[in-house]
């Protein structure tokens, strides 16, 4: 199984985005957390800054939209060239229509669920998505503790993806570090977001490599 390590820039030095992203040249995608202070109680960055990041790096962008009204805003992130755009199931009015629109605009379409949101209704419509993001913390902030009960949700999602025969990626986001990545990998995740683990490490590049090796060792 192929593994992807997508560092989140949420906890990097925002006054030096170009330099901070250059540190993770071995990342598969740069994970960009867009927060609107409504869907989550935090405000980060939006379209103009994502557009500037897109111009400043060759690393593909994995935009995680923690915003209300994604049906209205998400397509613009695809239009500026984001390779992957993930919106929240709890916020979308018409997730199938929105995923189809994102794909039509050339982006991978991702669907995210908060820890208390059941994944089952969405397993019926897996073919509409390129990635399922299982949040392993409550969205809003970096540096929180991995919610270990999410392991079962990852396992059930992996079973459904395998049964479908589709190449839908399973992403985990929140509290992923050298201590927790093996739980998520063994449960069936293949795409790992790590924010504070990467940006608080002395050497971000090396930390990405360490996480990748651990994920490889524990995935099946
Ligand atoms: C949380 C964000 C995460 C966050 C992860 O709402 O979606 O991407 O940056 O940070 P860590 O890895 O520190 O939990
Ligand atoms: Zn995220």
mmCIF file of N, CA and C in Angstrom, residues 30-164:
data_model
loop_
_atom_site.group_PDB
_atom_site.id
_atom_site.type_symbol
_atom_site.label_atom_id
_atom_site.label_comp_id
_atom_site.label_asym_id
_atom_site.label_seq_id
_atom_site.Cartn_x
_atom_site.Cartn_y
_atom_site.Cartn_z
ATOM 1 N N UNK A 30 1.355 19.274 1.010
ATOM 2 C CA UNK A 30 1.330 20.192 2.150
ATOM 3 C C UNK A 30 -0.139 20.326 2.559
ATOM 4 N N UNK A 31 -0.415 20.049 3.835
ATOM 5 C CA UNK A 31 -1.800 20.092 4.337
ATOM 6 C C UNK A 31 -2.087 21.501 4.853
ATOM 7 N N UNK A 32 -3.070 22.150 4.244
ATOM 8 C CA UNK A 32 -3.383 23.548 4.576
ATOM 9 C C UNK A 32 -4.736 23.597 5.297
ATOM 10 N N UNK A 33 -4.730 24.027 6.541
ATOM 11 C CA UNK A 33 -5.952 24.068 7.349
ATOM 12 C C UNK A 33 -6.625 25.430 7.226
ATOM 13 N N UNK A 34 -7.735 25.438 6.507
ATOM 14 C CA UNK A 34 -8.509 26.668 6.326
ATOM 15 C C UNK A 34 -9.632 26.672 7.365
ATOM 16 N N UNK A 35 -9.641 27.674 8.230
ATOM 17 C CA UNK A 35 -10.659 27.765 9.290
ATOM 18 C C UNK A 35 -11.320 29.129 9.237
ATOM 19 N N UNK A 36 -12.649 29.152 9.453
ATOM 20 C CA UNK A 36 -13.406 30.387 9.223
ATOM 21 C C UNK A 36 -13.974 31.031 10.481
ATOM 22 N N UNK A 37 -13.630 30.460 11.646
ATOM 23 C CA UNK A 37 -14.145 30.988 12.929
ATOM 24 C C UNK A 37 -15.648 30.774 13.101
ATOM 25 N N UNK A 38 -16.265 29.977 12.229
ATOM 26 C CA UNK A 38 -17.683 29.632 12.387
ATOM 27 C C UNK A 38 -17.835 28.125 12.523
ATOM 28 N N UNK A 39 -17.294 27.391 11.557
ATOM 29 C CA UNK A 39 -17.358 25.922 11.650
ATOM 30 C C UNK A 39 -16.501 25.442 12.809
ATOM 31 N N UNK A 40 -15.387 26.129 13.049
ATOM 32 C CA UNK A 40 -14.503 25.852 14.190
ATOM 33 C C UNK A 40 -14.175 27.177 14.874
ATOM 34 N N UNK A 41 -13.843 27.138 16.166
ATOM 35 C CA UNK A 41 -13.574 28.397 16.880
ATOM 36 C C UNK A 41 -12.144 28.887 16.690
ATOM 37 N N UNK A 42 -11.728 28.989 15.441
ATOM 38 C CA UNK A 42 -10.379 29.465 15.142
ATOM 39 C C UNK A 42 -10.373 30.007 13.721
ATOM 40 N N UNK A 43 -9.494 30.938 13.472
ATOM 41 C CA UNK A 43 -9.402 31.598 12.168
ATOM 42 C C UNK A 43 -7.967 31.469 11.679
ATOM 43 N N UNK A 44 -7.795 30.961 10.467
ATOM 44 C CA UNK A 44 -6.411 30.789 9.991
ATOM 45 C C UNK A 44 -6.163 31.597 8.734
ATOM 46 N N UNK A 45 -6.396 30.990 7.601
ATOM 47 C CA UNK A 45 -6.103 31.667 6.336
ATOM 48 C C UNK A 45 -7.148 31.246 5.318
ATOM 49 N N UNK A 46 -7.190 31.972 4.227
ATOM 50 C CA UNK A 46 -8.197 31.707 3.200
ATOM 51 C C UNK A 46 -7.608 31.719 1.807
ATOM 52 N N UNK A 47 -8.480 31.888 0.857
ATOM 53 C CA UNK A 47 -8.125 31.729 -0.554
ATOM 54 C C UNK A 47 -6.900 32.531 -1.031
ATOM 55 N N UNK A 48 -6.781 33.831 -0.701
ATOM 56 C CA UNK A 48 -5.627 34.582 -1.242
ATOM 57 C C UNK A 48 -4.294 34.006 -0.768
ATOM 58 N N UNK A 49 -4.259 33.543 0.479
ATOM 59 C CA UNK A 49 -2.990 33.007 0.991
ATOM 60 C C UNK A 49 -2.726 31.623 0.412
ATOM 61 N N UNK A 50 -3.770 30.827 0.253
ATOM 62 C CA UNK A 50 -3.565 29.506 -0.370
ATOM 63 C C UNK A 50 -3.068 29.703 -1.808
ATOM 64 N N UNK A 51 -3.604 30.684 -2.477
ATOM 65 C CA UNK A 51 -3.176 30.988 -3.846
ATOM 66 C C UNK A 51 -1.693 31.385 -3.869
ATOM 67 N N UNK A 52 -1.276 32.158 -2.882
ATOM 68 C CA UNK A 52 0.136 32.570 -2.798
ATOM 69 C C UNK A 52 1.030 31.367 -2.491
ATOM 70 N N UNK A 53 0.552 30.481 -1.623
ATOM 71 C CA UNK A 53 1.330 29.265 -1.291
ATOM 72 C C UNK A 53 1.489 28.414 -2.553
ATOM 73 N N UNK A 54 0.404 28.308 -3.302
ATOM 74 C CA UNK A 54 0.421 27.496 -4.541
ATOM 75 C C UNK A 54 1.546 27.983 -5.460
ATOM 76 N N UNK A 55 1.731 29.297 -5.529
ATOM 77 C CA UNK A 55 2.765 29.854 -6.412
ATOM 78 C C UNK A 55 4.160 29.679 -5.828
ATOM 79 N N UNK A 56 4.237 29.508 -4.515
ATOM 80 C CA UNK A 56 5.541 29.490 -3.840
ATOM 81 C C UNK A 56 6.138 28.086 -3.692
ATOM 82 N N UNK A 57 5.375 27.039 -4.047
ATOM 83 C CA UNK A 57 5.901 25.683 -3.853
ATOM 84 C C UNK A 57 5.448 24.741 -4.964
ATOM 85 N N UNK A 58 6.256 23.695 -5.166
ATOM 86 C CA UNK A 58 5.885 22.657 -6.133
ATOM 87 C C UNK A 58 5.174 21.501 -5.439
ATOM 88 N N UNK A 59 5.208 21.496 -4.103
ATOM 89 C CA UNK A 59 4.536 20.420 -3.354
ATOM 90 C C UNK A 59 3.033 20.537 -3.590
ATOM 91 N N UNK A 60 2.371 19.419 -3.926
ATOM 92 C CA UNK A 60 0.919 19.498 -4.120
ATOM 93 C C UNK A 60 0.209 19.951 -2.841
ATOM 94 N N UNK A 61 -0.910 20.638 -3.002
ATOM 95 C CA UNK A 61 -1.640 21.154 -1.842
ATOM 96 C C UNK A 61 -2.847 20.279 -1.497
ATOM 97 N N UNK A 62 -2.961 20.017 -0.202
ATOM 98 C CA UNK A 62 -4.061 19.232 0.371
ATOM 99 C C UNK A 62 -4.824 20.198 1.282
ATOM 100 N N UNK A 63 -5.864 20.822 0.727
ATOM 101 C CA UNK A 63 -6.599 21.839 1.493
ATOM 102 C C UNK A 63 -7.691 21.194 2.323
ATOM 103 N N UNK A 64 -7.665 21.431 3.614
ATOM 104 C CA UNK A 64 -8.660 20.905 4.559
ATOM 105 C C UNK A 64 -9.528 22.074 4.990
ATOM 106 N N UNK A 65 -10.735 22.112 4.461
ATOM 107 C CA UNK A 65 -11.605 23.266 4.689
ATOM 108 C C UNK A 65 -12.493 23.036 5.903
ATOM 109 N N UNK A 66 -12.170 23.714 6.993
ATOM 110 C CA UNK A 66 -13.018 23.660 8.189
ATOM 111 C C UNK A 66 -13.851 24.927 8.192
ATOM 112 N N UNK A 67 -14.801 24.952 7.263
ATOM 113 C CA UNK A 67 -15.582 26.177 7.019
ATOM 114 C C UNK A 67 -17.048 25.825 6.811
ATOM 115 N N UNK A 68 -17.895 26.801 7.092
ATOM 116 C CA UNK A 68 -19.298 26.668 6.734
ATOM 117 C C UNK A 68 -19.456 26.983 5.250
ATOM 118 N N UNK A 69 -20.572 26.535 4.708
ATOM 119 C CA UNK A 69 -20.895 26.756 3.294
ATOM 120 C C UNK A 69 -19.802 26.282 2.319
ATOM 121 N N UNK A 70 -19.273 25.077 2.513
ATOM 122 C CA UNK A 70 -18.259 24.602 1.559
ATOM 123 C C UNK A 70 -18.807 24.484 0.137
ATOM 124 N N UNK A 71 -20.127 24.256 0.018
ATOM 125 C CA UNK A 71 -20.717 24.156 -1.332
ATOM 126 C C UNK A 71 -20.421 25.423 -2.137
ATOM 127 N N UNK A 72 -20.362 26.542 -1.407
ATOM 128 C CA UNK A 72 -20.121 27.828 -2.058
ATOM 129 C C UNK A 72 -18.627 28.096 -2.263
ATOM 130 N N UNK A 73 -17.790 27.772 -1.255
ATOM 131 C CA UNK A 73 -16.381 28.193 -1.263
ATOM 132 C C UNK A 73 -15.389 27.161 -1.780
ATOM 133 N N UNK A 74 -15.677 25.880 -1.575
ATOM 134 C CA UNK A 74 -14.663 24.858 -1.893
ATOM 135 C C UNK A 74 -14.215 24.866 -3.360
ATOM 136 N N UNK A 75 -15.150 25.044 -4.316
ATOM 137 C CA UNK A 75 -14.700 25.002 -5.715
ATOM 138 C C UNK A 75 -13.590 26.009 -6.031
ATOM 139 N N UNK A 76 -13.574 27.130 -5.334
ATOM 140 C CA UNK A 76 -12.532 28.126 -5.622
ATOM 141 C C UNK A 76 -11.131 27.613 -5.279
ATOM 142 N N UNK A 77 -11.053 26.730 -4.280
ATOM 143 C CA UNK A 77 -9.748 26.155 -3.924
ATOM 144 C C UNK A 77 -9.276 25.194 -5.013
ATOM 145 N N UNK A 78 -10.206 24.563 -5.684
ATOM 146 C CA UNK A 78 -9.847 23.715 -6.832
ATOM 147 C C UNK A 78 -9.452 24.586 -8.015
ATOM 148 N N UNK A 79 -10.187 25.679 -8.206
ATOM 149 C CA UNK A 79 -9.912 26.559 -9.349
ATOM 150 C C UNK A 79 -8.510 27.165 -9.303
ATOM 151 N N UNK A 80 -7.985 27.408 -8.106
ATOM 152 C CA UNK A 80 -6.635 27.990 -8.040
ATOM 153 C C UNK A 80 -5.553 26.912 -8.133
ATOM 154 N N UNK A 81 -5.972 25.650 -8.308
ATOM 155 C CA UNK A 81 -4.992 24.595 -8.590
ATOM 156 C C UNK A 81 -4.651 23.674 -7.437
ATOM 157 N N UNK A 82 -5.414 23.720 -6.343
ATOM 158 C CA UNK A 82 -5.167 22.762 -5.257
ATOM 159 C C UNK A 82 -5.392 21.349 -5.784
ATOM 160 N N UNK A 83 -4.441 20.472 -5.499
ATOM 161 C CA UNK A 83 -4.537 19.108 -6.008
ATOM 162 C C UNK A 83 -5.596 18.293 -5.259
ATOM 163 N N UNK A 84 -5.846 18.661 -3.997
ATOM 164 C CA UNK A 84 -6.833 17.946 -3.190
ATOM 165 C C UNK A 84 -7.613 18.959 -2.360
ATOM 166 N N UNK A 85 -8.925 18.813 -2.358
ATOM 167 C CA UNK A 85 -9.778 19.718 -1.572
ATOM 168 C C UNK A 85 -10.718 18.856 -0.731
ATOM 169 N N UNK A 86 -10.636 19.028 0.593
ATOM 170 C CA UNK A 86 -11.470 18.239 1.511
ATOM 171 C C UNK A 86 -12.421 19.171 2.252
ATOM 172 N N UNK A 87 -13.705 18.813 2.215
ATOM 173 C CA UNK A 87 -14.711 19.598 2.949
ATOM 174 C C UNK A 87 -15.345 18.704 4.007
ATOM 175 N N UNK A 88 -16.022 19.312 4.973
ATOM 176 C CA UNK A 88 -16.621 18.549 6.064
ATOM 177 C C UNK A 88 -18.042 18.102 5.750
ATOM 178 N N UNK A 89 -18.312 16.835 6.084
ATOM 179 C CA UNK A 89 -19.648 16.267 5.900
ATOM 180 C C UNK A 89 -20.685 17.057 6.691
ATOM 181 N N UNK A 90 -20.274 17.552 7.878
ATOM 182 C CA UNK A 90 -21.228 18.245 8.760
ATOM 183 C C UNK A 90 -21.640 19.598 8.195
ATOM 184 N N UNK A 91 -20.850 20.127 7.283
ATOM 185 C CA UNK A 91 -21.109 21.476 6.780
ATOM 186 C C UNK A 91 -21.705 21.488 5.378
ATOM 187 N N UNK A 92 -21.521 20.406 4.641
ATOM 188 C CA UNK A 92 -21.938 20.424 3.234
ATOM 189 C C UNK A 92 -23.450 20.229 3.101
ATOM 190 N N UNK A 93 -24.045 20.976 2.201
ATOM 191 C CA UNK A 93 -25.473 20.824 1.898
ATOM 192 C C UNK A 93 -25.696 19.640 0.973
ATOM 193 N N UNK A 94 -24.818 19.511 -0.011
ATOM 194 C CA UNK A 94 -24.986 18.484 -1.051
ATOM 195 C C UNK A 94 -23.611 17.882 -1.353
ATOM 196 N N UNK A 95 -23.151 16.962 -0.483
ATOM 197 C CA UNK A 95 -21.777 16.467 -0.627
ATOM 198 C C UNK A 95 -21.479 15.784 -1.955
ATOM 199 N N UNK A 96 -22.458 15.099 -2.502
ATOM 200 C CA UNK A 96 -22.201 14.410 -3.781
ATOM 201 C C UNK A 96 -22.030 15.437 -4.899
ATOM 202 N N UNK A 97 -22.940 16.406 -4.915
ATOM 203 C CA UNK A 97 -22.838 17.430 -5.957
ATOM 204 C C UNK A 97 -21.509 18.194 -5.847
ATOM 205 N N UNK A 98 -21.126 18.504 -4.606
ATOM 206 C CA UNK A 98 -19.889 19.261 -4.405
ATOM 207 C C UNK A 98 -18.665 18.435 -4.805
ATOM 208 N N UNK A 99 -18.637 17.160 -4.418
ATOM 209 C CA UNK A 99 -17.491 16.309 -4.789
ATOM 210 C C UNK A 99 -17.370 16.211 -6.305
ATOM 211 N N UNK A 100 -18.509 16.081 -6.968
ATOM 212 C CA UNK A 100 -18.480 15.995 -8.444
ATOM 213 C C UNK A 100 -17.944 17.287 -9.055
ATOM 214 N N UNK A 101 -18.314 18.392 -8.455
ATOM 215 C CA UNK A 101 -17.845 19.687 -8.968
ATOM 216 C C UNK A 101 -16.331 19.811 -8.781
ATOM 217 N N UNK A 102 -15.835 19.396 -7.624
ATOM 218 C CA UNK A 102 -14.384 19.479 -7.361
ATOM 219 C C UNK A 102 -13.615 18.626 -8.354
ATOM 220 N N UNK A 103 -14.108 17.410 -8.589
ATOM 221 C CA UNK A 103 -13.438 16.523 -9.548
ATOM 222 C C UNK A 103 -13.455 17.119 -10.946
ATOM 223 N N UNK A 104 -14.569 17.720 -11.310
ATOM 224 C CA UNK A 104 -14.685 18.327 -12.635
ATOM 225 C C UNK A 104 -13.661 19.453 -12.804
ATOM 226 N N UNK A 105 -13.352 20.116 -11.689
ATOM 227 C CA UNK A 105 -12.371 21.217 -11.727
ATOM 228 C C UNK A 105 -10.935 20.683 -11.633
ATOM 229 N N UNK A 106 -10.768 19.373 -11.553
ATOM 230 C CA UNK A 106 -9.432 18.779 -11.612
ATOM 231 C C UNK A 106 -8.803 18.472 -10.275
ATOM 232 N N UNK A 107 -9.551 18.641 -9.182
ATOM 233 C CA UNK A 107 -8.992 18.342 -7.858
ATOM 234 C C UNK A 107 -9.462 16.957 -7.399
ATOM 235 N N UNK A 108 -8.698 16.379 -6.490
ATOM 236 C CA UNK A 108 -9.184 15.208 -5.771
ATOM 237 C C UNK A 108 -10.219 15.711 -4.769
ATOM 238 N N UNK A 109 -11.299 14.955 -4.595
ATOM 239 C CA UNK A 109 -12.368 15.369 -3.683
ATOM 240 C C UNK A 109 -12.276 14.571 -2.394
ATOM 241 N N UNK A 110 -12.149 15.284 -1.267
ATOM 242 C CA UNK A 110 -12.064 14.621 0.034
ATOM 243 C C UNK A 110 -13.262 14.959 0.901
ATOM 244 N N UNK A 111 -13.688 13.983 1.698
ATOM 245 C CA UNK A 111 -14.779 14.198 2.648
ATOM 246 C C UNK A 111 -14.249 13.965 4.051
ATOM 247 N N UNK A 112 -14.445 14.951 4.944
ATOM 248 C CA UNK A 112 -13.949 14.832 6.321
ATOM 249 C C UNK A 112 -15.099 14.626 7.292
ATOM 250 N N UNK A 113 -14.846 13.832 8.335
ATOM 251 C CA UNK A 113 -15.831 13.673 9.416
ATOM 252 C C UNK A 113 -15.170 13.964 10.762
ATOM 253 N N UNK A 114 -15.899 14.708 11.602
ATOM 254 C CA UNK A 114 -15.440 15.002 12.965
ATOM 255 C C UNK A 114 -15.520 13.709 13.785
ATOM 256 N N UNK A 115 -14.854 13.676 14.930
ATOM 257 C CA UNK A 115 -14.816 12.430 15.712
ATOM 258 C C UNK A 115 -16.192 11.842 16.045
ATOM 259 N N UNK A 116 -17.194 12.675 16.316
ATOM 260 C CA UNK A 116 -18.494 12.125 16.728
ATOM 261 C C UNK A 116 -19.451 11.907 15.558
ATOM 262 N N UNK A 117 -18.974 12.123 14.346
ATOM 263 C CA UNK A 117 -19.833 11.919 13.170
ATOM 264 C C UNK A 117 -19.662 10.493 12.653
ATOM 265 N N UNK A 118 -20.754 9.723 12.549
ATOM 266 C CA UNK A 118 -20.637 8.356 12.031
ATOM 267 C C UNK A 118 -20.195 8.357 10.564
ATOM 268 N N UNK A 119 -19.364 7.393 10.224
ATOM 269 C CA UNK A 119 -18.873 7.309 8.849
ATOM 270 C C UNK A 119 -19.831 6.488 7.968
ATOM 271 N N UNK A 120 -20.664 5.668 8.611
ATOM 272 C CA UNK A 120 -21.468 4.699 7.848
ATOM 273 C C UNK A 120 -22.279 5.287 6.691
ATOM 274 N N UNK A 121 -22.993 6.415 6.877
ATOM 275 C CA UNK A 121 -23.784 6.902 5.738
ATOM 276 C C UNK A 121 -22.929 7.181 4.503
ATOM 277 N N UNK A 122 -21.668 7.547 4.732
ATOM 278 C CA UNK A 122 -20.798 7.939 3.616
ATOM 279 C C UNK A 122 -20.127 6.746 2.958
ATOM 280 N N UNK A 123 -20.112 5.605 3.651
ATOM 281 C CA UNK A 123 -19.522 4.410 3.052
ATOM 282 C C UNK A 123 -20.385 3.908 1.893
ATOM 283 N N UNK A 124 -21.643 4.329 1.881
ATOM 284 C CA UNK A 124 -22.548 3.962 0.774
ATOM 285 C C UNK A 124 -22.186 4.711 -0.506
ATOM 286 N N UNK A 125 -21.497 5.832 -0.363
ATOM 287 C CA UNK A 125 -21.236 6.689 -1.535
ATOM 288 C C UNK A 125 -19.733 6.924 -1.725
ATOM 289 N N UNK A 126 -18.955 5.908 -1.348
ATOM 290 C CA UNK A 126 -17.491 6.009 -1.425
ATOM 291 C C UNK A 126 -16.976 6.398 -2.800
ATOM 292 N N UNK A 127 -17.651 5.914 -3.827
ATOM 293 C CA UNK A 127 -17.145 6.138 -5.191
ATOM 294 C C UNK A 127 -17.151 7.622 -5.577
ATOM 295 N N UNK A 128 -17.848 8.441 -4.799
ATOM 296 C CA UNK A 128 -17.898 9.876 -5.102
ATOM 297 C C UNK A 128 -16.647 10.619 -4.624
ATOM 298 N N UNK A 129 -15.825 9.929 -3.797
ATOM 299 C CA UNK A 129 -14.699 10.622 -3.164
ATOM 300 C C UNK A 129 -13.363 9.967 -3.507
ATOM 301 N N UNK A 130 -12.318 10.790 -3.444
ATOM 302 C CA UNK A 130 -10.959 10.273 -3.630
ATOM 303 C C UNK A 130 -10.287 10.047 -2.280
ATOM 304 N N UNK A 131 -10.843 10.654 -1.236
ATOM 305 C CA UNK A 131 -10.245 10.497 0.089
ATOM 306 C C UNK A 131 -11.316 10.692 1.162
ATOM 307 N N UNK A 132 -11.208 9.905 2.228
ATOM 308 C CA UNK A 132 -12.023 10.110 3.430
ATOM 309 C C UNK A 132 -11.060 10.554 4.516
ATOM 310 N N UNK A 133 -11.372 11.692 5.142
ATOM 311 C CA UNK A 133 -10.541 12.195 6.247
ATOM 312 C C UNK A 133 -11.243 11.899 7.565
ATOM 313 N N UNK A 134 -10.648 11.025 8.347
ATOM 314 C CA UNK A 134 -11.187 10.715 9.670
ATOM 315 C C UNK A 134 -10.435 11.574 10.686
ATOM 316 N N UNK A 135 -11.150 12.547 11.247
ATOM 317 C CA UNK A 135 -10.511 13.432 12.238
ATOM 318 C C UNK A 135 -10.239 12.633 13.516
ATOM 319 N N UNK A 136 -9.021 12.754 13.999
ATOM 320 C CA UNK A 136 -8.644 12.044 15.226
ATOM 321 C C UNK A 136 -8.456 13.028 16.388
ATOM 322 N N UNK A 137 -8.894 14.275 16.172
ATOM 323 C CA UNK A 137 -9.100 15.264 17.247
ATOM 324 C C UNK A 137 -10.326 16.080 16.817
ATOM 325 N N UNK A 138 -10.874 16.861 17.741
ATOM 326 C CA UNK A 138 -11.910 17.823 17.335
ATOM 327 C C UNK A 138 -11.209 18.895 16.503
ATOM 328 N N UNK A 139 -11.718 19.197 15.302
ATOM 329 C CA UNK A 139 -11.023 20.168 14.468
ATOM 330 C C UNK A 139 -10.982 21.557 15.110
ATOM 331 N N UNK A 140 -9.935 22.294 14.804
ATOM 332 C CA UNK A 140 -9.840 23.677 15.286
ATOM 333 C C UNK A 140 -8.438 24.090 15.694
ATOM 334 N N UNK A 141 -7.700 23.136 16.247
ATOM 335 C CA UNK A 141 -6.378 23.511 16.775
ATOM 336 C C UNK A 141 -5.376 22.386 16.582
ATOM 337 N N UNK A 142 -4.116 22.782 16.425
ATOM 338 C CA UNK A 142 -3.036 21.804 16.411
ATOM 339 C C UNK A 142 -2.653 21.443 17.842
ATOM 340 N N UNK A 143 -1.834 20.428 17.964
ATOM 341 C CA UNK A 143 -1.259 20.096 19.262
ATOM 342 C C UNK A 143 -2.184 19.386 20.232
ATOM 343 N N UNK A 144 -3.318 18.839 19.744
ATOM 344 C CA UNK A 144 -4.217 18.113 20.647
ATOM 345 C C UNK A 144 -3.857 16.623 20.666
ATOM 346 N N UNK A 145 -4.472 15.924 21.621
ATOM 347 C CA UNK A 145 -4.166 14.515 21.823
ATOM 348 C C UNK A 145 -5.023 13.632 20.902
ATOM 349 N N UNK A 146 -4.385 12.684 20.251
ATOM 350 C CA UNK A 146 -5.032 11.676 19.399
ATOM 351 C C UNK A 146 -6.169 10.979 20.165
ATOM 352 N N UNK A 147 -7.366 10.928 19.558
ATOM 353 C CA UNK A 147 -8.514 10.258 20.201
ATOM 354 C C UNK A 147 -8.485 8.784 19.785
ATOM 355 N N UNK A 148 -8.088 7.933 20.707
ATOM 356 C CA UNK A 148 -7.780 6.541 20.328
ATOM 357 C C UNK A 148 -9.022 5.761 19.898
ATOM 358 N N UNK A 149 -10.218 6.210 20.345
ATOM 359 C CA UNK A 149 -11.438 5.489 19.929
ATOM 360 C C UNK A 149 -11.676 5.564 18.425
ATOM 361 N N UNK A 150 -10.976 6.444 17.727
ATOM 362 C CA UNK A 150 -11.166 6.564 16.275
ATOM 363 C C UNK A 150 -10.601 5.365 15.510
ATOM 364 N N UNK A 151 -9.828 4.568 16.218
ATOM 365 C CA UNK A 151 -9.238 3.375 15.607
ATOM 366 C C UNK A 151 -10.310 2.493 14.932
ATOM 367 N N UNK A 152 -11.431 2.299 15.619
ATOM 368 C CA UNK A 152 -12.494 1.437 15.076
ATOM 369 C C UNK A 152 -13.105 2.038 13.808
ATOM 370 N N UNK A 153 -13.229 3.367 13.801
ATOM 371 C CA UNK A 153 -13.789 4.025 12.615
ATOM 372 C C UNK A 153 -12.848 3.841 11.423
ATOM 373 N N UNK A 154 -11.554 3.911 11.684
ATOM 374 C CA UNK A 154 -10.573 3.712 10.603
ATOM 375 C C UNK A 154 -10.675 2.270 10.087
ATOM 376 N N UNK A 155 -10.780 1.325 11.010
ATOM 377 C CA UNK A 155 -10.862 -0.092 10.613
ATOM 378 C C UNK A 155 -12.101 -0.330 9.736
ATOM 379 N N UNK A 156 -13.245 0.218 10.155
ATOM 380 C CA UNK A 156 -14.486 -0.001 9.389
ATOM 381 C C UNK A 156 -14.400 0.672 8.014
ATOM 382 N N UNK A 157 -13.743 1.826 7.962
ATOM 383 C CA UNK A 157 -13.599 2.518 6.676
ATOM 384 C C UNK A 157 -12.679 1.713 5.765
ATOM 385 N N UNK A 158 -11.578 1.193 6.323
ATOM 386 C CA UNK A 158 -10.650 0.378 5.517
ATOM 387 C C UNK A 158 -11.361 -0.859 4.966
ATOM 388 N N UNK A 159 -12.192 -1.494 5.789
ATOM 389 C CA UNK A 159 -12.918 -2.678 5.308
ATOM 390 C C UNK A 159 -13.816 -2.311 4.138
ATOM 391 N N UNK A 160 -14.513 -1.186 4.261
ATOM 392 C CA UNK A 160 -15.433 -0.770 3.195
ATOM 393 C C UNK A 160 -14.676 -0.403 1.919
ATOM 394 N N UNK A 161 -13.539 0.280 2.075
ATOM 395 C CA UNK A 161 -12.759 0.675 0.889
ATOM 396 C C UNK A 161 -12.233 -0.584 0.191
ATOM 397 N N UNK A 162 -11.691 -1.498 0.956
ATOM 398 C CA UNK A 162 -11.163 -2.731 0.349
ATOM 399 C C UNK A 162 -12.266 -3.505 -0.360
ATOM 400 N N UNK A 163 -13.422 -3.582 0.283
ATOM 401 C CA UNK A 163 -14.545 -4.315 -0.291
ATOM 402 C C UNK A 163 -15.007 -3.661 -1.595
ATOM 403 N N UNK A 164 -14.920 -2.335 -1.650
ATOM 404 C CA UNK A 164 -15.383 -1.609 -2.841
ATOM 405 C C UNK A 164 -14.422 -1.784 -4.015
#
